[in-house]
Amino acid sequence: MNGTSAVIRRMLAEDAPGVFLLQQALAFQDWSERQIAQEAGFPYAVALVACVQGGIAGYAVFHIAADEAELLSIAVSKNYQRRGIARMLYGEGLRECARRGARSVYLEVRAGNAPAAALYRSL
């Protein structure tokens, strides 16, 4: 990871301000801070954050229904991209989804988002 040590953990409601700022900086998602806090508490959600030096460097949110999961959102701060953090978030999310009974995972990627498409193909 090019010297970056990230800790992946469950997202807490109090992480919502940091996740909100990250998604705003990336112009990536349009969830409100309140919606992010709710995602952290939904029983069918797997919501994770990647922390580097105490700050939020990335996040991922999956939803599980029956034996299927969907990756709703995954993002990493521009300062920490291309260091394996998205791969770590995705991997930990998959493990937790599988632990909860998901046998398949779905996702969508915008046609113009070549970096994300390349990441998903490599996984």
Coordinates of N, CA and C in Angstrom, one line a residue:
M1 N 0.8 -1.2 0.0 CA 0.0 0.0 0.0 C 0.9 1.3 0.0
N2 N 2.0 1.2 -0.5 CA 2.9 2.4 -0.5 C 3.1 3.1 0.8
G3 N 3.2 2.3 1.9 CA 3.5 2.9 3.2 C 2.3 3.4 3.9
T4 N 1.1 3.3 3.4 CA -0.1 3.7 4.0 C -0.7 2.6 4.8
S5 N -0.9 2.8 6.1 CA -1.5 1.8 6.9 C -3.0 2.2 7.2
A6 N -3.9 1.4 6.7 CA -5.3 1.7 6.9 C -6.0 0.7 7.8
V7 N -6.9 1.1 8.7 CA -7.7 0.2 9.5 C -9.1 0.2 9.0
I8 N -9.6 -0.9 8.6 CA -11.0 -1.0 8.1 C -11.9 -1.4 9.3
R9 N -12.9 -0.7 9.5 CA -13.8 -1.0 10.6 C -15.3 -0.6 10.2
R10 N -16.2 -1.1 11.1 CA -17.6 -0.8 10.9 C -17.8 0.8 11.0
M11 N -18.6 1.3 10.1 CA -19.0 2.7 10.1 C -19.9 3.0 11.3
L12 N -19.7 4.0 12.0 CA -20.5 4.4 13.1 C -21.3 5.7 12.7
A13 N -22.4 6.0 13.4 CA -23.2 7.2 13.0 C -22.3 8.4 13.2
E14 N -21.4 8.4 14.2 CA -20.6 9.6 14.3 C -19.5 9.8 13.3
D15 N -19.4 8.8 12.4 CA -18.5 8.9 11.2 C -19.1 9.7 10.1
A16 N -20.4 9.9 10.2 CA -21.2 10.6 9.1 C -20.6 11.9 8.6
P17 N -20.2 12.8 9.5 CA -19.6 14.1 9.0 C -18.4 13.9 8.1
G18 N -17.5 13.0 8.5 CA -16.3 12.7 7.8 C -16.6 12.0 6.4
V19 N -17.5 11.1 6.4 CA -17.9 10.4 5.2 C -18.6 11.4 4.3
F20 N -19.4 12.3 4.8 CA -20.1 13.3 4.0 C -19.1 14.2 3.3
L21 N -18.1 14.7 4.1 CA -17.1 15.6 3.5 C -16.3 14.9 2.4
L22 N -16.0 13.6 2.6 CA -15.3 12.8 1.6 C -16.1 12.7 0.3
Q23 N -17.4 12.3 0.4 CA -18.2 12.2 -0.8 C -18.4 13.5 -1.5
Q24 N -18.5 14.6 -0.7 CA -18.6 16.0 -1.3 C -17.3 16.3 -2.1
A25 N -16.1 16.0 -1.5 CA -14.9 16.4 -2.1 C -14.7 15.6 -3.4
L26 N -15.3 14.4 -3.5 CA -15.1 13.6 -4.7 C -16.3 13.8 -5.7
A27 N -17.3 14.7 -5.3 CA -18.5 14.9 -6.1 C -19.0 13.5 -6.6
F28 N -19.1 12.6 -5.6 CA -19.3 11.2 -6.0 C -20.8 10.8 -5.7
Q29 N -21.3 11.1 -4.6 CA -22.6 10.7 -4.1 C -23.4 11.9 -3.6
D30 N -24.7 11.7 -3.5 CA -25.5 12.8 -3.0 C -26.2 12.5 -1.8
W31 N -25.7 11.6 -1.0 CA -26.3 11.3 0.3 C -26.1 12.4 1.3
S32 N -27.1 12.7 2.1 CA -26.9 13.7 3.1 C -26.2 13.1 4.3
E33 N -25.7 14.0 5.2 CA -25.1 13.5 6.4 C -26.0 12.6 7.2
R34 N -27.3 12.9 7.3 CA -28.3 12.1 8.0 C -28.4 10.8 7.3
Q35 N -28.5 10.7 6.0 CA -28.6 9.4 5.3 C -27.4 8.5 5.6
I36 N -26.2 9.1 5.6 CA -25.0 8.4 5.9 C -25.1 7.8 7.3
A37 N -25.5 8.6 8.3 CA -25.6 8.1 9.7 C -26.6 7.0 9.7
Q38 N -27.7 7.1 9.0 CA -28.7 6.0 9.0 C -28.1 4.7 8.4
E39 N -27.4 4.8 7.3 CA -26.7 3.6 6.7 C -25.9 2.9 7.7
A40 N -25.2 3.6 8.6 CA -24.4 3.0 9.6 C -25.2 2.1 10.5
G41 N -26.5 2.4 10.7 CA -27.3 1.7 11.7 C -28.3 0.7 11.1
F42 N -28.5 0.7 9.8 CA -29.4 -0.3 9.2 C -28.9 -1.7 9.4
P43 N -29.8 -2.6 9.8 CA -29.4 -4.0 10.0 C -29.0 -4.7 8.8
Y44 N -29.5 -4.3 7.6 CA -29.3 -5.0 6.4 C -28.1 -4.3 5.6
A45 N -27.4 -3.4 6.2 CA -26.3 -2.7 5.6 C -25.0 -3.2 6.2
V46 N -24.0 -3.2 5.3 CA -22.6 -3.4 5.7 C -21.9 -2.1 5.3
A47 N -21.7 -1.3 6.3 CA -21.1 0.1 6.1 C -19.8 0.1 6.8
L48 N -18.7 0.4 6.1 CA -17.3 0.3 6.5 C -16.6 1.7 6.3
V49 N -15.7 2.0 7.1 CA -14.8 3.1 6.8 C -13.3 2.6 6.9
A50 N -12.5 3.2 6.1 CA -11.0 3.0 6.2 C -10.4 4.2 6.9
C51 N -9.7 4.0 8.0 CA -9.1 5.1 8.8 C -7.6 5.0 8.6
V52 N -7.1 6.2 8.3 CA -5.6 6.4 8.2 C -5.3 7.5 9.2
Q53 N -4.4 7.3 10.1 CA -4.0 8.3 11.1 C -5.2 9.0 11.7
G54 N -6.2 8.2 12.1 CA -7.3 8.7 12.8 C -8.4 9.4 11.9
G55 N -8.1 9.6 10.7 CA -9.1 10.2 9.8 C -9.7 9.3 8.8
I56 N -10.8 9.6 8.2 CA -11.5 8.7 7.3 C -10.9 8.9 5.9
A57 N -10.3 7.8 5.4 CA -9.7 7.9 4.0 C -10.6 7.3 3.0
G58 N -11.6 6.5 3.4 CA -12.5 5.9 2.5 C -13.7 5.2 3.2
Y59 N -14.6 4.8 2.4 CA -15.8 4.1 2.9 C -16.4 3.2 1.9
A60 N -17.2 2.3 2.3 CA -18.0 1.4 1.4 C -19.3 1.1 2.1
V61 N -20.4 1.0 1.3 CA -21.7 0.6 1.8 C -22.3 -0.5 0.9
F62 N -22.6 -1.6 1.5 CA -23.3 -2.7 0.8 C -24.7 -2.8 1.5
H63 N -25.7 -3.3 0.7 CA -27.0 -3.7 1.3 C -27.1 -5.2 1.0
I64 N -27.8 -5.9 2.0 CA -28.0 -7.4 1.8 C -29.5 -7.6 1.9
A65 N -30.0 -8.4 0.9 CA -31.3 -8.9 0.9 C -31.3 -10.4 0.5
A66 N -31.8 -11.2 1.4 CA -31.8 -12.7 1.3 C -30.4 -13.1 1.1
D67 N -30.1 -13.7 -0.1 CA -28.7 -14.2 -0.3 C -28.0 -13.4 -1.3
E68 N -28.4 -12.1 -1.5 CA -27.8 -11.2 -2.5 C -27.3 -10.0 -1.8
A69 N -26.2 -9.4 -2.2 CA -25.7 -8.1 -1.7 C -25.5 -7.2 -2.9
E70 N -25.6 -5.9 -2.6 CA -25.3 -4.9 -3.6 C -24.4 -3.9 -3.0
L71 N -23.3 -3.6 -3.8 CA -22.4 -2.5 -3.4 C -23.0 -1.2 -3.9
L72 N -23.4 -0.4 -2.9 CA -24.1 0.9 -3.2 C -23.1 2.0 -3.5
S73 N -22.0 2.0 -2.7 CA -21.0 3.1 -2.8 C -19.7 2.7 -2.2
I74 N -18.6 3.0 -2.9 CA -17.3 2.8 -2.4 C -16.4 4.0 -2.9
A75 N -15.7 4.6 -2.0 CA -14.9 5.8 -2.4 C -13.7 5.9 -1.5
V76 N -12.6 6.5 -2.0 CA -11.4 6.7 -1.3 C -10.9 8.1 -1.6
S77 N -10.5 8.8 -0.6 CA -10.0 10.2 -0.7 C -8.9 10.2 -1.8
K78 N -8.8 11.3 -2.6 CA -7.8 11.4 -3.6 C -6.4 11.3 -3.0
N79 N -6.2 11.7 -1.8 CA -4.9 11.6 -1.1 C -4.4 10.2 -0.9
Y80 N -5.4 9.3 -0.9 CA -5.1 7.9 -0.6 C -5.4 6.9 -1.7
Q81 N -5.8 7.4 -2.9 CA -6.1 6.5 -4.0 C -4.9 5.8 -4.5
R82 N -5.1 4.6 -5.1 CA -4.1 3.8 -5.7 C -3.1 3.2 -4.6
R83 N -3.6 3.0 -3.4 CA -2.8 2.4 -2.3 C -3.4 1.2 -1.7
G84 N -4.4 0.6 -2.4 CA -5.0 -0.6 -2.0 C -6.2 -0.5 -1.0
I85 N -6.6 0.8 -0.7 CA -7.6 1.0 0.3 C -9.0 0.5 -0.2
A86 N -9.3 0.9 -1.5 CA -10.6 0.4 -2.1 C -10.7 -1.1 -2.1
R87 N -9.6 -1.7 -2.4 CA -9.5 -3.2 -2.5 C -9.7 -3.8 -1.1
M88 N -9.2 -3.1 0.0 CA -9.4 -3.6 1.3 C -10.8 -3.4 1.8
L89 N -11.4 -2.3 1.4 CA -12.8 -2.0 1.8 C -13.7 -3.1 1.1
Y90 N -13.5 -3.3 -0.2 CA -14.3 -4.2 -0.9 C -14.1 -5.6 -0.4
G91 N -12.9 -6.0 -0.1 CA -12.7 -7.4 0.4 C -13.3 -7.6 1.8
E92 N -13.2 -6.6 2.7 CA -13.8 -6.8 4.0 C -15.3 -6.7 3.9
G93 N -15.8 -5.9 3.0 CA -17.3 -5.9 2.7 C -17.8 -7.2 2.2
L94 N -17.1 -7.8 1.3 CA -17.5 -9.1 0.8 C -17.5 -10.2 1.9
R95 N -16.4 -10.2 2.7 CA -16.4 -11.2 3.8 C -17.6 -11.0 4.7
E96 N -17.9 -9.8 5.1 CA -19.0 -9.5 6.0 C -20.3 -9.9 5.3
C97 N -20.5 -9.6 4.1 CA -21.7 -10.0 3.4 C -21.9 -11.5 3.3
A98 N -20.8 -12.2 3.0 CA -20.8 -13.7 3.0 C -21.1 -14.2 4.4
R99 N -20.6 -13.6 5.4 CA -20.8 -14.1 6.8 C -22.3 -13.9 7.1
R100 N -23.0 -12.9 6.5 CA -24.4 -12.7 6.8 C -25.3 -13.5 5.8
G101 N -24.7 -14.3 4.9 CA -25.5 -15.2 4.1 C -25.5 -14.8 2.6
A102 N -24.9 -13.7 2.2 CA -24.9 -13.4 0.8 C -24.1 -14.3 0.0
R103 N -24.6 -14.8 -1.1 CA -23.9 -15.7 -2.0 C -23.4 -15.0 -3.3
S104 N -24.0 -13.8 -3.6 CA -23.6 -13.1 -4.8 C -23.7 -11.6 -4.4
V105 N -22.9 -10.8 -5.2 CA -22.8 -9.4 -5.0 C -23.0 -8.7 -6.3
Y106 N -23.8 -7.6 -6.4 CA -24.0 -6.9 -7.6 C -23.5 -5.4 -7.4
L107 N -23.2 -4.8 -8.5 CA -22.8 -3.4 -8.4 C -23.0 -2.8 -9.8
E108 N -23.1 -1.5 -9.8 CA -23.2 -0.7 -11.0 C -22.0 0.3 -11.0
V109 N -21.5 0.5 -12.2 CA -20.5 1.5 -12.4 C -20.8 2.4 -13.6
R110 N -20.6 3.7 -13.4 CA -20.9 4.6 -14.5 C -19.9 4.3 -15.7
A111 N -20.4 4.4 -16.9 CA -19.6 4.1 -18.1 C -18.3 4.9 -18.1
G112 N -18.4 6.2 -17.7 CA -17.2 7.1 -17.7 C -16.2 6.9 -16.6
N113 N -16.5 6.0 -15.6 CA -15.7 5.8 -14.5 C -14.7 4.7 -14.7
A114 N -13.7 5.0 -15.6 CA -12.7 4.0 -15.9 C -11.9 3.4 -14.8
P115 N -11.5 4.2 -13.8 CA -10.7 3.7 -12.7 C -11.5 2.7 -11.9
A116 N -12.8 3.0 -11.6 CA -13.7 2.1 -10.9 C -13.9 0.8 -11.7
A117 N -14.1 0.9 -13.0 CA -14.4 -0.3 -13.8 C -13.1 -1.2 -13.8
A118 N -11.9 -0.6 -13.8 CA -10.7 -1.3 -13.8 C -10.5 -2.0 -12.5
L119 N -10.8 -1.3 -11.4 CA -10.8 -2.0 -10.1 C -11.7 -3.2 -10.0
Y120 N -12.9 -3.0 -10.4 CA -13.9 -4.1 -10.3 C -13.5 -5.3 -11.2
R121 N -12.9 -5.0 -12.4 CA -12.5 -6.1 -13.2 C -11.3 -6.9 -12.6
S122 N -10.4 -6.1 -11.9 CA -9.3 -6.8 -11.3 C -9.7 -7.6 -10.1
L123 N -10.8 -7.3 -9.5 CA -11.3 -8.1 -8.3 C -12.0 -9.4 -8.8

